[in-house]
Short mmCIF file of C-alpha atoms in Angstrom, two decimals:
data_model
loop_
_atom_site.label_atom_id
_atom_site.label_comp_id
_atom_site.label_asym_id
_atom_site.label_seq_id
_atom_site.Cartn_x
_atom_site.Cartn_y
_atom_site.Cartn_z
CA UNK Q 1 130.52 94.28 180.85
CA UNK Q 2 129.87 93.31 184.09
CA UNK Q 3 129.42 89.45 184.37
CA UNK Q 4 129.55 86.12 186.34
CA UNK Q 5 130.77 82.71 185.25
CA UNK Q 6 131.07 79.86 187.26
CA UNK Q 7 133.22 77.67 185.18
CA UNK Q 8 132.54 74.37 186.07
CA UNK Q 9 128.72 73.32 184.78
CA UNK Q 10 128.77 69.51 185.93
CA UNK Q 11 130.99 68.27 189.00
CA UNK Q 12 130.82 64.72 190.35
CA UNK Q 13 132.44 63.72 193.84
CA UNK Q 14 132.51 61.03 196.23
CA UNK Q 15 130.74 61.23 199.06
CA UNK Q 16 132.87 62.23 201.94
CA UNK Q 17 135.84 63.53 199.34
CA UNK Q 18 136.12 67.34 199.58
CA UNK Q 19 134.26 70.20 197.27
CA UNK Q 20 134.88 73.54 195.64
CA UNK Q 21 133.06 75.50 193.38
CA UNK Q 22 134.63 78.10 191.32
CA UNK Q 23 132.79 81.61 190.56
CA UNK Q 24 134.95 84.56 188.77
CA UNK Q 25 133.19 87.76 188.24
CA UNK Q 26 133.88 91.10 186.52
CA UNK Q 27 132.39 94.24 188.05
CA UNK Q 28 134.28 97.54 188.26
CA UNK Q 29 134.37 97.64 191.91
CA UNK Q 30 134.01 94.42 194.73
CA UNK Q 31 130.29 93.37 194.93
CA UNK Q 32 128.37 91.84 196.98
CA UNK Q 33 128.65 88.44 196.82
CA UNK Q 34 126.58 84.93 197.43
CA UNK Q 35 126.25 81.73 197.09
CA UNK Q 36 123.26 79.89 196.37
CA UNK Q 37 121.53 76.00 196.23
CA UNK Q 38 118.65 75.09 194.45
CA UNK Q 39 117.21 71.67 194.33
CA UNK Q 40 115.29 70.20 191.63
CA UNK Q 41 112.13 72.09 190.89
CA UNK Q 42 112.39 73.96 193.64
CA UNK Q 43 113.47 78.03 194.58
CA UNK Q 44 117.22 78.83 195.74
CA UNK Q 45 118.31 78.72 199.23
CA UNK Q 46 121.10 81.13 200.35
CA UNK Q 47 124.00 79.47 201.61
CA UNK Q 48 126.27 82.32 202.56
CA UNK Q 49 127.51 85.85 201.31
CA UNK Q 50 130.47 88.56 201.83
CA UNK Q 51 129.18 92.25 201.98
CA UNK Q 52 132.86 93.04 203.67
CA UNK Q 53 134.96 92.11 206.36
CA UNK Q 54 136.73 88.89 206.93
CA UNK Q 55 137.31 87.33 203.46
CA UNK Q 56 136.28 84.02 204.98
CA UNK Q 57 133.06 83.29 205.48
CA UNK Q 58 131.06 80.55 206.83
CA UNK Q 59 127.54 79.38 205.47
CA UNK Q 60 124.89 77.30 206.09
CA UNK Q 61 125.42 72.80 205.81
CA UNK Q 62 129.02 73.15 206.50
CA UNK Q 63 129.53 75.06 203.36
CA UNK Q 64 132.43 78.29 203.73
CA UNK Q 65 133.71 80.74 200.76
CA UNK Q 66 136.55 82.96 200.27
CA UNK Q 67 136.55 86.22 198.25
CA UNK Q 68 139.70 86.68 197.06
CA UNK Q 69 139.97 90.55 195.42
CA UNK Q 70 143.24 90.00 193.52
CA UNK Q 71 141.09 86.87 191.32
CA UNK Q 72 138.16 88.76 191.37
CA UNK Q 73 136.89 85.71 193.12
CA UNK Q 74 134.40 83.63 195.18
CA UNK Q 75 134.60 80.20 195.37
CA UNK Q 76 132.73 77.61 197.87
CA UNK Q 77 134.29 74.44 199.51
CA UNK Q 78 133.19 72.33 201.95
CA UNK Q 79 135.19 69.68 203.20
CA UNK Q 80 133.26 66.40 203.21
CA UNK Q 81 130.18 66.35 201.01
CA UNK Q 82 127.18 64.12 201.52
CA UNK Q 83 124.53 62.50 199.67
CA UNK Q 84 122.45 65.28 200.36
CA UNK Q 85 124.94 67.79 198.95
CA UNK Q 86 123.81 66.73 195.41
CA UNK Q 87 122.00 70.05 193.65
CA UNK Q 88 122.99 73.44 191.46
CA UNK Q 89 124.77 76.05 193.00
CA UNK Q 90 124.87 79.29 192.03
CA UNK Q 91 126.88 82.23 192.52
CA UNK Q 92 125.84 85.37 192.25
CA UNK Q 93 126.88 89.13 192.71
CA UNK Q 94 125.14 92.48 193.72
CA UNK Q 95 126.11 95.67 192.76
CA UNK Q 96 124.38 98.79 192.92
CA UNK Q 97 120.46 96.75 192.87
CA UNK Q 98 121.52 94.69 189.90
CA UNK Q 99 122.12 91.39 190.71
CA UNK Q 100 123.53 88.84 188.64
CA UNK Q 101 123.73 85.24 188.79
CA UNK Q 102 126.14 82.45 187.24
CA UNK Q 103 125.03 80.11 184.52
CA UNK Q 104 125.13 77.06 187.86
CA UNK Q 105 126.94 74.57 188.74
CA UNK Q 106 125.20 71.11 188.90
CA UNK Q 107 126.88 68.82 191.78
CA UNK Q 108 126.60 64.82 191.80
CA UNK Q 109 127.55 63.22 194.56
CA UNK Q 110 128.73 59.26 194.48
CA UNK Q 111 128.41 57.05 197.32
CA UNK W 1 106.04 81.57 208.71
CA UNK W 2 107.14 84.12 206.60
CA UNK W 3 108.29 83.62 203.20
CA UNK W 4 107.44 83.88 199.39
CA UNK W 5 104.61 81.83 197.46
CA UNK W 6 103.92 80.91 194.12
CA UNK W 7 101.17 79.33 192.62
CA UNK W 8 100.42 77.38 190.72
CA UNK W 9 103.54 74.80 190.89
CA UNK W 10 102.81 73.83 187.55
CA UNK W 11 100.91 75.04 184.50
CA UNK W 12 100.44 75.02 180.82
CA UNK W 13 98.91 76.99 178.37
CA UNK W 14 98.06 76.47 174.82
CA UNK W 15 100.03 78.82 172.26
CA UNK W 16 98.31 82.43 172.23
CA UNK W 17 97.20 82.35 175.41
CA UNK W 18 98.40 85.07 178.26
CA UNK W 19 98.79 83.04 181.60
CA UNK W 20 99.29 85.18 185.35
CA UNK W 21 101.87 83.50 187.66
CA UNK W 22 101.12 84.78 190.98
CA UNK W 23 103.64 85.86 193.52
CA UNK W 24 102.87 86.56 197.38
CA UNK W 25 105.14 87.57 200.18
CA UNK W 26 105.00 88.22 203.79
CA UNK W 27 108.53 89.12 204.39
CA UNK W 28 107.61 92.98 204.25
CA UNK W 29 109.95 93.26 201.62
CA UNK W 30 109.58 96.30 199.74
CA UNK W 31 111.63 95.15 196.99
CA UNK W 32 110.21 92.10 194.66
CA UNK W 33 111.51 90.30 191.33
CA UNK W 34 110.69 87.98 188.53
CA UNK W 35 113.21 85.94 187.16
CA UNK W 36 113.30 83.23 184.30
CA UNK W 37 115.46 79.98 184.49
CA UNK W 38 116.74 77.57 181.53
CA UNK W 39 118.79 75.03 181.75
CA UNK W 40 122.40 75.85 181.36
CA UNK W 41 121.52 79.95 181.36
CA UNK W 42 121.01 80.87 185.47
CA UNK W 43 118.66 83.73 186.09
CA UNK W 44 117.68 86.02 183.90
CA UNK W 45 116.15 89.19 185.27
CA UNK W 46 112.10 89.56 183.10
CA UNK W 47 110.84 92.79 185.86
CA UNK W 48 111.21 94.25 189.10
CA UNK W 49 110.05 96.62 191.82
CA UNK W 50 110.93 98.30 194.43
CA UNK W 51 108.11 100.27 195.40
CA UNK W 52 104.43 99.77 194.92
CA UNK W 53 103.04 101.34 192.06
CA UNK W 54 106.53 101.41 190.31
CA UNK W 55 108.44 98.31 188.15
CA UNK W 56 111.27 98.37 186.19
CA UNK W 57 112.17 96.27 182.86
CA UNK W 58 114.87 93.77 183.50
CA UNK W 59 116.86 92.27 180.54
CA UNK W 60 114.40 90.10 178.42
CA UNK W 61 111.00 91.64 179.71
CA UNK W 62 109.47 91.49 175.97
CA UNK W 63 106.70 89.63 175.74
CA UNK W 64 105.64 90.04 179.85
CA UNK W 65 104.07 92.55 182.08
CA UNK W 66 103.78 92.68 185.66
CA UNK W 67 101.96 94.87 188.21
CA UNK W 68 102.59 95.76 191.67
CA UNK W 69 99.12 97.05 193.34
CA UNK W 70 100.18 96.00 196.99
CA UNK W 71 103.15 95.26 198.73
CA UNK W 72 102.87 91.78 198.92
CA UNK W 73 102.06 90.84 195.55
CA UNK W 74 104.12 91.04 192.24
CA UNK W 75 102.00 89.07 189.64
CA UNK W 76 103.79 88.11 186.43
CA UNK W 77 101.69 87.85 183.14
CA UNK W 78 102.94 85.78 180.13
CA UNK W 79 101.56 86.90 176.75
CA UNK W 80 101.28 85.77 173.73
CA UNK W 81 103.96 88.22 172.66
CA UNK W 82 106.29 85.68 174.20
CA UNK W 83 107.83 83.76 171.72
CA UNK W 84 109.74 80.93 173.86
CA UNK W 85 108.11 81.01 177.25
CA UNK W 86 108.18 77.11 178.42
CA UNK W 87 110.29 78.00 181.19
CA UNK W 88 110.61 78.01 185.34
CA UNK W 89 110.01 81.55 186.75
CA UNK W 90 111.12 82.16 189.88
CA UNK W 91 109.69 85.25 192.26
CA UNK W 92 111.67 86.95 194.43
CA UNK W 93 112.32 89.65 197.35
CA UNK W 94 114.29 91.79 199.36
CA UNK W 95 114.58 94.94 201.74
CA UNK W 96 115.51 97.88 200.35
CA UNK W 97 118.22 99.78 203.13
CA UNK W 98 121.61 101.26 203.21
CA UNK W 99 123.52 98.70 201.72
CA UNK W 100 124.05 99.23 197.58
CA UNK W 101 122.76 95.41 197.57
CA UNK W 102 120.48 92.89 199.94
CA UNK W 103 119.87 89.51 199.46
CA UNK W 104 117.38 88.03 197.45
CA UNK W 105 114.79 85.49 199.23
CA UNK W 106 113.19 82.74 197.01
CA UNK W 107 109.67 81.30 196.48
CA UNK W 108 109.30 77.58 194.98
CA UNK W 109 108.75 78.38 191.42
CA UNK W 110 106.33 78.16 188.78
CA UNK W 111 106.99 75.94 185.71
CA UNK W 112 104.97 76.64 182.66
CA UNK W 113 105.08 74.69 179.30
CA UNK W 114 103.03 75.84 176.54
CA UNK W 115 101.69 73.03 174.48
#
């Protein structure tokens, strides 16, 4: 079955400390793939996504992902978060008009 | 501006009651979706469209309906079929082109909690 998971449901960093997100997926062929923000009560922002291409690609607020084929993989760094940074992120893959999303990741940031 | 509207922010309903979320865009997106968010569960697909005059079921559309008269608009209704639906819905769009898959742009949400 084709699926998402983004494993990690609750991280907590420092501010200024580096950031990555994990996403896996399962599809029978590469999707497309995002990444998305949403703070509270409000819609999702895209951040970035990989139709094809470079496997390294940059996003909105500093934020970059790599698709890695061989991990079935997307995952999202940045390399000094900020306050700011603090919301759910989720990733989430296209393929053929169905799009799935993960179950989030929720990001605290410390000062 | 372009974008993707939803109103009302907030609403309830009393149990029984069918309730209409409304969903407008200007994007000229031909595509539009409905989506339902829990906590700890993502997005789950209710309905979409990709045409006017045509929708399509997406994994838990019991107990909802939608329409899709003009372009723009993608109204959701909650019925009382809906057994759990204190939730935040989230409305959606996209282009429809070449590529198997296009991004999906975001309106604010509706929450609704049924007293």
């Amino acid at each position: 079955a084709q699926s998402v998971t983004q494993p990690d449901i609750h991280i907590t960093v420092s501010e200024g400390a580096s950031l990555e997100l994990r996403c896996n997926y399962s599809y029978g062929a590469t999707p497309y793939l995002f990444w998305y923000v949403q703070s509270p009560g409000q819609g999702l922002q895209l951040l970035l996504k990989y139709f094809s291409g470079d496997t390294l690609v940059q996003g909105i607020k500093g934020f970059e992902a790599e698709f890695k084929r061989s991990q079935s993989s997307f995952n999202l760094r940045k390399p000094s978060v900020h306050w700011s940074d603090a919301a759910e992120y989720f990733c989430a893959v296209g393929f053929n008009n169905d799009m799935r999303f993960g179950a989030g990741t929720r990001l605290t940031v410390k000062p | 501006d372009g974008g993707i509207t939803q109103s009302p922010k907030y609403l309830f309903r009393k149990e029984g009651q069918n309730v209409t979320l409304s969903c407008e865009q200007n994007l000229n997106h031909d595509a539009m979706y409905w989506y339902r968010q829990d906590p700890g569960q993502g997005l789950r697909l209710i309905y979409y469209s990709q045409i006017v005059n045509d929708f399509q079921k997406g994994d838990i559309a019991e107990g909802y309906s939608v329409s899709r008269e003009k372009k723009e608009s993608f109204p959701l209704t909650v019925t009382s079929a809906q057994k759990n639906p204190t939730a935040f819905y989230l409305c959606a769009s996209s282009i429809v082109g070449t590529r198997n898959y296009n991004e999906q742009f975001f309106g604010p949400g509706t929450r609704l909690t049924v007293l």
